Coordinates of C-alpha atoms in Angstrom, one line a residue:
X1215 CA 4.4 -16.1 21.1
X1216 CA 0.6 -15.2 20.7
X1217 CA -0.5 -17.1 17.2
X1218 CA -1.2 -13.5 15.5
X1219 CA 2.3 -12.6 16.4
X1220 CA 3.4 -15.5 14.3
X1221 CA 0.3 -15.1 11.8
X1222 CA 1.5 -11.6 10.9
X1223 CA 4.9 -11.9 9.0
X1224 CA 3.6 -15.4 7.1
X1225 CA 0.5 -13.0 5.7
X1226 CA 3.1 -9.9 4.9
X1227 CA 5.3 -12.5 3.0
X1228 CA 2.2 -14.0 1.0
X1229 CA 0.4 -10.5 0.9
X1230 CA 3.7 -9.4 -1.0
X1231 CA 3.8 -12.4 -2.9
X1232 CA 0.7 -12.0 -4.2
X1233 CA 1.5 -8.6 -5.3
X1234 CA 4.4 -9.5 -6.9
X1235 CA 2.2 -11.5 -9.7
X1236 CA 0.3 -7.7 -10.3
X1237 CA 3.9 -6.6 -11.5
X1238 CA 2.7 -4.5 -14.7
X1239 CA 5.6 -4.9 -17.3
X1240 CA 5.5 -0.5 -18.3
X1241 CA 8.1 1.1 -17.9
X1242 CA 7.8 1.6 -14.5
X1243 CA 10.4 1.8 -12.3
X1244 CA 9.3 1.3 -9.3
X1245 CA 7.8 -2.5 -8.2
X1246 CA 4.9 -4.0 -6.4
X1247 CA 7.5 -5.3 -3.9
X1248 CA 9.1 -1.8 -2.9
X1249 CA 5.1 -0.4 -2.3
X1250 CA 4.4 -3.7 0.1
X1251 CA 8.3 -2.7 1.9
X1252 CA 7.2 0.6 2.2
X1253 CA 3.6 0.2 3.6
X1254 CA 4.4 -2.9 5.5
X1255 CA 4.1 -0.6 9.1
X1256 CA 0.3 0.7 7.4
X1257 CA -1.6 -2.6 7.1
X1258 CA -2.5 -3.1 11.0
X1259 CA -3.4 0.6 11.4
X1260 CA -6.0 0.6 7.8
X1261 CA -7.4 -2.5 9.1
X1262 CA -8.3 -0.8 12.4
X1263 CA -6.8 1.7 13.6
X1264 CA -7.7 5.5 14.7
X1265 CA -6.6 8.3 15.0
X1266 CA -3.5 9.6 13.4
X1267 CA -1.3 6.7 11.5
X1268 CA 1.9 5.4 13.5
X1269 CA 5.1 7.1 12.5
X1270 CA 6.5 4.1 10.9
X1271 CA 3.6 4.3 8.4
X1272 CA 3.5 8.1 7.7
X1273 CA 7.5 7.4 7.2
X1274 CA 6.7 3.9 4.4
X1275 CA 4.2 6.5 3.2
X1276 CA 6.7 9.1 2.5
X1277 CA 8.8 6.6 1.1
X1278 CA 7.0 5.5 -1.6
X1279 CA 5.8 9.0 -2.5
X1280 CA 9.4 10.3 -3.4
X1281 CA 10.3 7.1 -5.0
X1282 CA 6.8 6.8 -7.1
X1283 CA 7.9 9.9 -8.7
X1284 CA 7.2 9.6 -12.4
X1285 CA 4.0 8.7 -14.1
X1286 CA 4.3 5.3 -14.6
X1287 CA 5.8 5.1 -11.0
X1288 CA 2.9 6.4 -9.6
X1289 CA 0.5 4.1 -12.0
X1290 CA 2.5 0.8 -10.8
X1291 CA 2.3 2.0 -7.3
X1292 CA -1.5 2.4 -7.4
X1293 CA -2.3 -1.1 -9.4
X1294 CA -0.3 -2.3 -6.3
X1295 CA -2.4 -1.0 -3.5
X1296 CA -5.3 -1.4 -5.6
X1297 CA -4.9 -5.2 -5.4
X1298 CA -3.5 -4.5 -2.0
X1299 CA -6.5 -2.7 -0.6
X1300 CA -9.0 -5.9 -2.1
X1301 CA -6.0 -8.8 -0.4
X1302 CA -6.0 -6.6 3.0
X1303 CA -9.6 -4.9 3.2
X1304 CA -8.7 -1.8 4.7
X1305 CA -11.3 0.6 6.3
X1306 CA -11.9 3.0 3.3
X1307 CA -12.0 6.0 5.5
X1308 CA -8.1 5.2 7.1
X1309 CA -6.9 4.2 3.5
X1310 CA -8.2 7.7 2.0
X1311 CA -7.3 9.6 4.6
X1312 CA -3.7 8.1 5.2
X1313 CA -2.0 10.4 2.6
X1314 CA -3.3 13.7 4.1
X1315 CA -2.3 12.5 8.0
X1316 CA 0.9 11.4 6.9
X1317 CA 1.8 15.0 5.4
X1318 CA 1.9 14.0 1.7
X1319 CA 0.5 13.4 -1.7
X1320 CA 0.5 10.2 -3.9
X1321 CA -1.5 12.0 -7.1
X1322 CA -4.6 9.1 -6.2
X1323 CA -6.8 7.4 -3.6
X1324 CA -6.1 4.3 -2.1
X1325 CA -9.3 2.9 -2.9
X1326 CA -10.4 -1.0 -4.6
X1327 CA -12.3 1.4 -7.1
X1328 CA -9.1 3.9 -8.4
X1329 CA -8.4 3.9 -12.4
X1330 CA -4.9 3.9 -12.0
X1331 CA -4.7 4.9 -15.9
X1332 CA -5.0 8.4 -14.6

């Protein structure tokens, strides 16, 4: 196996470890953990892909949009991809754009400079 092949799943796991500790305690009901699950197939293609996301992606993506469907769903979800987006350094042009190629909204940017408070 090529070394980034093996590389790959060890920086998922400690990419979704990380996030774990950015767990807010609100009253959210969705976790940090089920937004890294969900965009898991995204992080190759925002690091440098073009073009139109894979379908796996678009499919995490519409994922976590139904299940991030309450205020403080969406609010956790963004603190999680806010931290995500500073751990992964995604090109900002892929990461703003993914919601609109994949078909759907989140409600906020996938950006390091979001206020996830609104």
């Amino acid at each position: 196996m090529k070394a980034s092949t093996k590389v790959a799943p060890l920086i998922a796991i400690t990419i979704g470890s990380m996030f774990l500790l950015f767990i807010s305690s609100s009253d959210a009901v969705i976790t940090c953990s089920t937004v890294i699950q969900d965009l898991a197939p995204c992080v190759s293609y925002l690091r440098s892909g073009s073009g139109m996301p894979p379908p796996a992606c678009c499919s995490g993506a519409k994922a976590l949009a139904t299940a991030a469907s309450t205020t403080a769903d969406k609010q956790a979800a963004c603190k999680c991809l806010k931290s995500a987006s500073q751990s992964i350094t995604p090109n900002p042009g892929l990461a703003k754009s993914l919601p609109g190629n994949c078909g759907i909204s989140l409600g906020f940017t996938i950006s390091p400079s979001v206020d996830c408070t609104k």
